[in-house]
Amino acid sequence: MRLRALLDTDALGLRLLGGEDELDRAVRGVMTTDLRDPSRYLAGGELVLTGLAWRRDADDSEPFVRILVQAGVAALAAGEAELGDVPEDLVRACARHRLPLFAVHESVAFATITEHVVRQVSGERAGDLAAVVDRHRRMMTSGPAGGGPDVVLDLLGSDLDLRAWVLSPTGRLIAGSEVGGPALPAETCARLAAEHLAATRTGRRGPHRVLLDGSTYSLFPVRSAGRAPASRDVRETVLADWLLAVEADAGDWPAERLDLLQGVTQLIAVERERRDAARTVRRRLAQEVLELVQTGAAPAEIAARLRVAAPVLLPGLGAAPHWQVVVARVEWEGEEAGGGSIAQSVLEEVLVDPRASGPEPSDRIAVAHLGDEAIALVPLPAVAAEHDGSETGLLADALLRAVREPLSAGLDGDGRLTLGVSAAVHSAEGLRGALEEARHARRVAAARPGRVCAAGHQELASHVLLLPFVPDDVRRAFTARLLDPLTDYDRRHRAELIPTLEAFLDCDGSWTRCATRLHLHVNTLRYRVGRIEQLTGRDLSRLEDKLDFFLALRMS
């Protein structure tokens, strides 16, 4: 409601003492106080009611008014019951700071004003937002989105004082409200997504309430439009659905407000469906190219399809000089293969730069799914391929760094995501090899522990490739035989033989460099290495024994 409306209500007994030019200010709440500094209890937009008990002399008015203005209150109403007329020093202070000031007649209780304001504000907010939801539902279902989710979230901020964000399942910011505070940090986005996915996996109904860094958030799932949630296995959607995060505790909201927020999620779901429809062309391009690659088509035919795909995926930049292939697979315990569509949605999200925001930053990603695999065809612009792709393009660990926490929460219990990345290739002839390389890297990732794992082409030329395929019982026996004597000795004597061994091997057996790294005298280092050799029966001057120790440490 507006301040002007307060003057039109005779029952409130308000008389304007200053601030005629500010009567169009919105009132978002009401607070009664006689504290000298009530700032900790103010959120902005309030009508502040005071009996002036805080005022001891004329000098108190200026600091009190300054505190209210800094807190962003809408106006001040001073009661006449105790002091009679409102003091002139308070009138002058409010005029200096352009803060509207009302006098409250002694016959009117503050409770009467409070009840009136709360009733009016609550009714107007609910009615306004209901109209907003209805208007934007029509806009988003009959034509252009009119600004997409950001418009709806801005209306939540202006009409209900709610800061809200739309997040992907990996915690990427898709849309967000800046009303009333700074942007939501990326770390908070990732944690909120993880909390949402974990709650969804347990079958809890939304909204889910989360306390992070002193703030309470309510998380609403954004279900795919046109499909009933009850008809779908949660495992088919938990890694794909967006969520609406609202900075508020929805636990005590009335049913009407919850219904309004559900309406907002439906509007956002329409935008999500539009985004998915826009990906259809890129998915089809990837499908066509990869089917040609798998069936052994002539390189000239594959190259022709790549020439068609490049302008779509790299608009304005011409043909892509290099391409990479990424293979992903989502597996659930007790399920047969066939989760390619789930992996496709996940891979499309994983490949988006985590620093990107907005509903459609993935216009250079083409992901198909063949059977139980999702396969991405990623073009590299010329600037990223200057060195033949040797150290450029996508790196496996970097892809998962920002998304591992939320995806692990969504897979917790019975799911796994494994991912493999090929090296960059510069022609159609190299795509078949890149596809096999990415698939092989994914199998290396699958042999590792963890819910979310990735491997890149760099690891296929390393001993690391061999370690995951050593049987568990062989690994345990090998490491126990070499390392258990040292571990037991360290436990009894705190000798730090294992850290010494790791440092010695890492320094390529250099006594001087290793002693410097460990801050030891060389003679102390020689004593420790001698003890290692004595306990294990090995000779660390021999290459074969060094290699055995190195592999044992990597497998332990």
GROMACS .gro file of N, CA and C in nm, residues 71-146:
model
  228
   71ALA      N    1   1.809   0.268   0.729
   71ALA     CA    2   1.744   0.136   0.721
   71ALA      C    3   1.640   0.130   0.611
   72GLY      N    4   1.608   0.244   0.549
   72GLY     CA    5   1.516   0.244   0.437
   72GLY      C    6   1.370   0.237   0.473
   73VAL      N    7   1.332   0.288   0.591
   73VAL     CA    8   1.191   0.283   0.630
   73VAL      C    9   1.110   0.376   0.541
   74ALA      N   10   0.979   0.350   0.533
   74ALA     CA   11   0.892   0.430   0.448
   74ALA      C   12   0.852   0.561   0.515
   75ALA      N   13   0.824   0.557   0.646
   75ALA     CA   14   0.777   0.678   0.715
   75ALA      C   15   0.784   0.654   0.865
   76LEU      N   16   0.768   0.765   0.941
   76LEU     CA   17   0.765   0.759   1.087
   76LEU      C   18   0.632   0.817   1.134
   77ALA      N   19   0.569   0.750   1.231
   77ALA     CA   20   0.445   0.799   1.292
   77ALA      C   21   0.468   0.810   1.442
   78ALA      N   22   0.455   0.931   1.497
   78ALA     CA   23   0.482   0.956   1.639
   78ALA      C   24   0.351   0.979   1.714
   79GLY      N   25   0.337   0.909   1.826
   79GLY     CA   26   0.216   0.921   1.907
   79GLY      C   27   0.214   1.048   1.991
   80GLU      N   28   0.094   1.103   2.012
   80GLU     CA   29   0.078   1.225   2.092
   80GLU      C   30   0.029   1.196   2.233
   81ALA      N   31   0.018   1.068   2.269
   81ALA     CA   32  -0.041   1.033   2.398
   81ALA      C   33   0.048   1.074   2.514
   82GLU      N   34   0.180   1.068   2.503
   82GLU     CA   35   0.270   1.095   2.614
   82GLU      C   36   0.314   1.240   2.622
   83LEU      N   37   0.358   1.297   2.506
   83LEU     CA   38   0.417   1.430   2.506
   83LEU      C   39   0.326   1.537   2.448
   84GLY      N   40   0.208   1.500   2.404
   84GLY     CA   41   0.123   1.598   2.337
   84GLY      C   42   0.170   1.618   2.195
   85ASP      N   43   0.191   1.740   2.153
   85ASP     CA   44   0.236   1.766   2.016
   85ASP      C   45   0.373   1.704   1.991
   86VAL      N   46   0.393   1.663   1.868
   86VAL     CA   47   0.522   1.606   1.829
   86VAL      C   48   0.627   1.716   1.835
   87PRO      N   49   0.742   1.694   1.899
   87PRO     CA   50   0.845   1.797   1.915
   87PRO      C   51   0.894   1.853   1.782
   88GLU      N   52   0.922   1.983   1.779
   88GLU     CA   53   0.968   2.049   1.657
   88GLU      C   54   1.103   1.996   1.610
   89ASP      N   55   1.190   1.957   1.705
   89ASP     CA   56   1.321   1.904   1.663
   89ASP      C   57   1.306   1.777   1.581
   90LEU      N   58   1.206   1.695   1.612
   90LEU     CA   59   1.181   1.573   1.534
   90LEU      C   60   1.124   1.610   1.397
   91VAL      N   61   1.036   1.709   1.391
   91VAL     CA   62   0.980   1.753   1.264
   91VAL      C   63   1.091   1.803   1.172
   92ARG      N   64   1.184   1.884   1.228
   92ARG     CA   65   1.294   1.938   1.147
   92ARG      C   66   1.387   1.827   1.099
   93ALA      N   67   1.417   1.732   1.187
   93ALA     CA   68   1.508   1.622   1.148
   93ALA      C   69   1.448   1.541   1.033
   94CYS      N   70   1.319   1.513   1.042
   94CYS     CA   71   1.253   1.436   0.935
   94CYS      C   72   1.253   1.516   0.805
   95ALA      N   73   1.233   1.647   0.814
   95ALA     CA   74   1.234   1.730   0.693
   95ALA      C   75   1.372   1.730   0.629
   96ARG      N   76   1.478   1.738   0.711
   96ARG     CA   77   1.614   1.738   0.656
   96ARG      C   78   1.642   1.609   0.579
   97HIS      N   79   1.592   1.498   0.630
   97HIS     CA   80   1.621   1.368   0.568
   97HIS      C   81   1.510   1.319   0.476
   98ARG      N   82   1.412   1.406   0.447
   98ARG     CA   83   1.303   1.372   0.357
   98ARG      C   84   1.230   1.245   0.402
   99LEU      N   85   1.212   1.232   0.532
   99LEU     CA   86   1.138   1.118   0.586
   99LEU      C   87   0.996   1.164   0.622
  100PRO      N   88   0.894   1.110   0.559
  100PRO     CA   89   0.756   1.149   0.592
  100PRO      C   90   0.727   1.125   0.741
  101LEU      N   91   0.658   1.222   0.803
  101LEU     CA   92   0.630   1.215   0.946
  101LEU      C   93   0.480   1.237   0.969
  102PHE      N   94   0.422   1.144   1.047
  102PHE     CA   95   0.281   1.154   1.084
  102PHE      C   96   0.270   1.172   1.235
  103ALA      N   97   0.166   1.242   1.277
  103ALA     CA   98   0.128   1.245   1.419
  103ALA      C   99   0.008   1.153   1.438
  104VAL      N  100   0.012   1.073   1.545
  104VAL     CA  101  -0.096   0.979   1.574
  104VAL      C  102  -0.177   1.036   1.691
  105HIS      N  103  -0.305   1.057   1.670
  105HIS     CA  104  -0.390   1.114   1.773
  105HIS      C  105  -0.391   1.025   1.896
  106GLU      N  106  -0.398   1.087   2.014
  106GLU     CA  107  -0.389   1.010   2.139
  106GLU      C  108  -0.503   0.910   2.156
  107SER      N  109  -0.611   0.924   2.082
  107SER     CA  110  -0.723   0.831   2.095
  107SER      C  111  -0.705   0.704   2.013
  108VAL      N  112  -0.602   0.700   1.931
  108VAL     CA  113  -0.581   0.584   1.842
  108VAL      C  114  -0.467   0.498   1.895
  109ALA      N  115  -0.495   0.370   1.912
  109ALA     CA  116  -0.392   0.276   1.958
  109ALA      C  117  -0.302   0.234   1.842
  110PHE      N  118  -0.174   0.214   1.873
  110PHE     CA  119  -0.082   0.166   1.770
  110PHE      C  120  -0.128   0.032   1.713
  111ALA      N  121  -0.192  -0.050   1.796
  111ALA     CA  122  -0.239  -0.181   1.749
  111ALA      C  123  -0.340  -0.166   1.637
  112THR      N  124  -0.421  -0.060   1.642
  112THR     CA  125  -0.520  -0.037   1.536
  112THR      C  126  -0.451  -0.009   1.403
  113ILE      N  127  -0.347   0.075   1.409
  113ILE     CA  128  -0.273   0.107   1.286
  113ILE      C  129  -0.201  -0.018   1.233
  114THR      N  130  -0.140  -0.091   1.325
  114THR     CA  131  -0.067  -0.213   1.285
  114THR      C  132  -0.159  -0.311   1.216
  115GLU      N  133  -0.275  -0.337   1.275
  115GLU     CA  134  -0.369  -0.433   1.217
  115GLU      C  135  -0.414  -0.388   1.079
  116HIS      N  136  -0.442  -0.258   1.064
  116HIS     CA  137  -0.488  -0.207   0.935
  116HIS      C  138  -0.379  -0.223   0.828
  117VAL      N  139  -0.256  -0.185   0.861
  117VAL     CA  140  -0.148  -0.192   0.762
  117VAL      C  141  -0.121  -0.337   0.722
  118VAL      N  142  -0.112  -0.425   0.820
  118VAL     CA  143  -0.083  -0.566   0.790
  118VAL      C  144  -0.192  -0.625   0.701
  119ARG      N  145  -0.317  -0.595   0.734
  119ARG     CA  146  -0.428  -0.649   0.655
  119ARG      C  147  -0.424  -0.597   0.511
  120GLN      N  148  -0.399  -0.468   0.496
  120GLN     CA  149  -0.397  -0.410   0.362
  120GLN      C  150  -0.278  -0.460   0.281
  121VAL      N  151  -0.161  -0.462   0.342
  121VAL     CA  152  -0.040  -0.505   0.269
  121VAL      C  153  -0.052  -0.649   0.227
  122SER      N  154  -0.095  -0.737   0.318
  122SER     CA  155  -0.106  -0.879   0.285
  122SER      C  156  -0.206  -0.902   0.174
  123GLY      N  157  -0.322  -0.835   0.183
  123GLY     CA  158  -0.422  -0.852   0.079
  123GLY      C  159  -0.377  -0.802  -0.055
  124GLU      N  160  -0.311  -0.686  -0.056
  124GLU     CA  161  -0.265  -0.630  -0.183
  124GLU      C  162  -0.157  -0.715  -0.246
  125ARG      N  163  -0.065  -0.765  -0.163
  125ARG     CA  164   0.043  -0.847  -0.219
  125ARG      C  165  -0.012  -0.973  -0.282
  126ALA      N  166  -0.100  -1.041  -0.211
  126ALA     CA  167  -0.156  -1.164  -0.265
  126ALA      C  168  -0.233  -1.137  -0.393
  127GLY      N  169  -0.314  -1.031  -0.392
  127GLY     CA  170  -0.392  -0.999  -0.511
  127GLY      C  171  -0.305  -0.956  -0.627
  128ASP      N  172  -0.205  -0.872  -0.599
  128ASP     CA  173  -0.116  -0.826  -0.705
  128ASP      C  174  -0.039  -0.942  -0.768
  129LEU      N  175   0.014  -1.030  -0.685
  129LEU     CA  176   0.094  -1.139  -0.740
  129LEU      C  177   0.005  -1.237  -0.814
  130ALA      N  178  -0.115  -1.260  -0.766
  130ALA     CA  179  -0.206  -1.349  -0.838
  130ALA      C  180  -0.230  -1.294  -0.979
  131ALA      N  181  -0.251  -1.162  -0.989
  131ALA     CA  182  -0.271  -1.101  -1.120
  131ALA      C  183  -0.145  -1.112  -1.205
  132VAL      N  184  -0.029  -1.094  -1.140
  132VAL     CA  185   0.098  -1.106  -1.211
  132VAL      C  186   0.115  -1.246  -1.268
  133VAL      N  187   0.090  -1.347  -1.185
  133VAL     CA  188   0.105  -1.485  -1.229
  133VAL      C  189   0.012  -1.513  -1.347
  134ASP      N  190  -0.112  -1.467  -1.336
  134ASP     CA  191  -0.208  -1.492  -1.443
  134ASP      C  192  -0.164  -1.422  -1.572
  135ARG      N  193  -0.119  -1.298  -1.559
  135ARG     CA  194  -0.079  -1.223  -1.677
  135ARG      C  195   0.042  -1.288  -1.745
  136HIS      N  196   0.138  -1.328  -1.667
  136HIS     CA  197   0.259  -1.385  -1.727
  136HIS      C  198   0.238  -1.528  -1.774
  137ARG      N  199   0.144  -1.598  -1.714
  137ARG     CA  200   0.112  -1.730  -1.767
  137ARG      C  201   0.058  -1.716  -1.910
  138ARG      N  202  -0.029  -1.616  -1.931
  138ARG     CA  203  -0.082  -1.595  -2.066
  138ARG      C  204   0.029  -1.552  -2.161
  139MET      N  205   0.117  -1.464  -2.113
  139MET     CA  206   0.225  -1.418  -2.199
  139MET      C  207   0.317  -1.531  -2.242
  140MET      N  208   0.350  -1.618  -2.146
  140MET     CA  209   0.452  -1.720  -2.172
  140MET      C  210   0.394  -1.841  -2.244
  141THR      N  211   0.263  -1.855  -2.246
  141THR     CA  212   0.204  -1.970  -2.315
  141THR      C  213   0.149  -1.932  -2.452
  142SER      N  214   0.139  -1.801  -2.481
  142SER     CA  215   0.081  -1.761  -2.609
  142SER      C  216   0.180  -1.691  -2.700
  143GLY      N  217   0.299  -1.665  -2.654
  143GLY     CA  218   0.394  -1.596  -2.739
  143GLY      C  219   0.528  -1.585  -2.671
  144PRO      N  220   0.608  -1.485  -2.706
  144PRO     CA  221   0.740  -1.467  -2.645
  144PRO      C  222   0.731  -1.453  -2.494
  145ALA      N  223   0.837  -1.494  -2.429
  145ALA     CA  224   0.835  -1.500  -2.282
  145ALA      C  225   0.838  -1.363  -2.218
  146GLY      N  226   0.861  -1.259  -2.293
  146GLY     CA  227   0.857  -1.125  -2.235
  146GLY      C  228   0.965  -1.102  -2.132
   0.00000   0.00000   0.00000
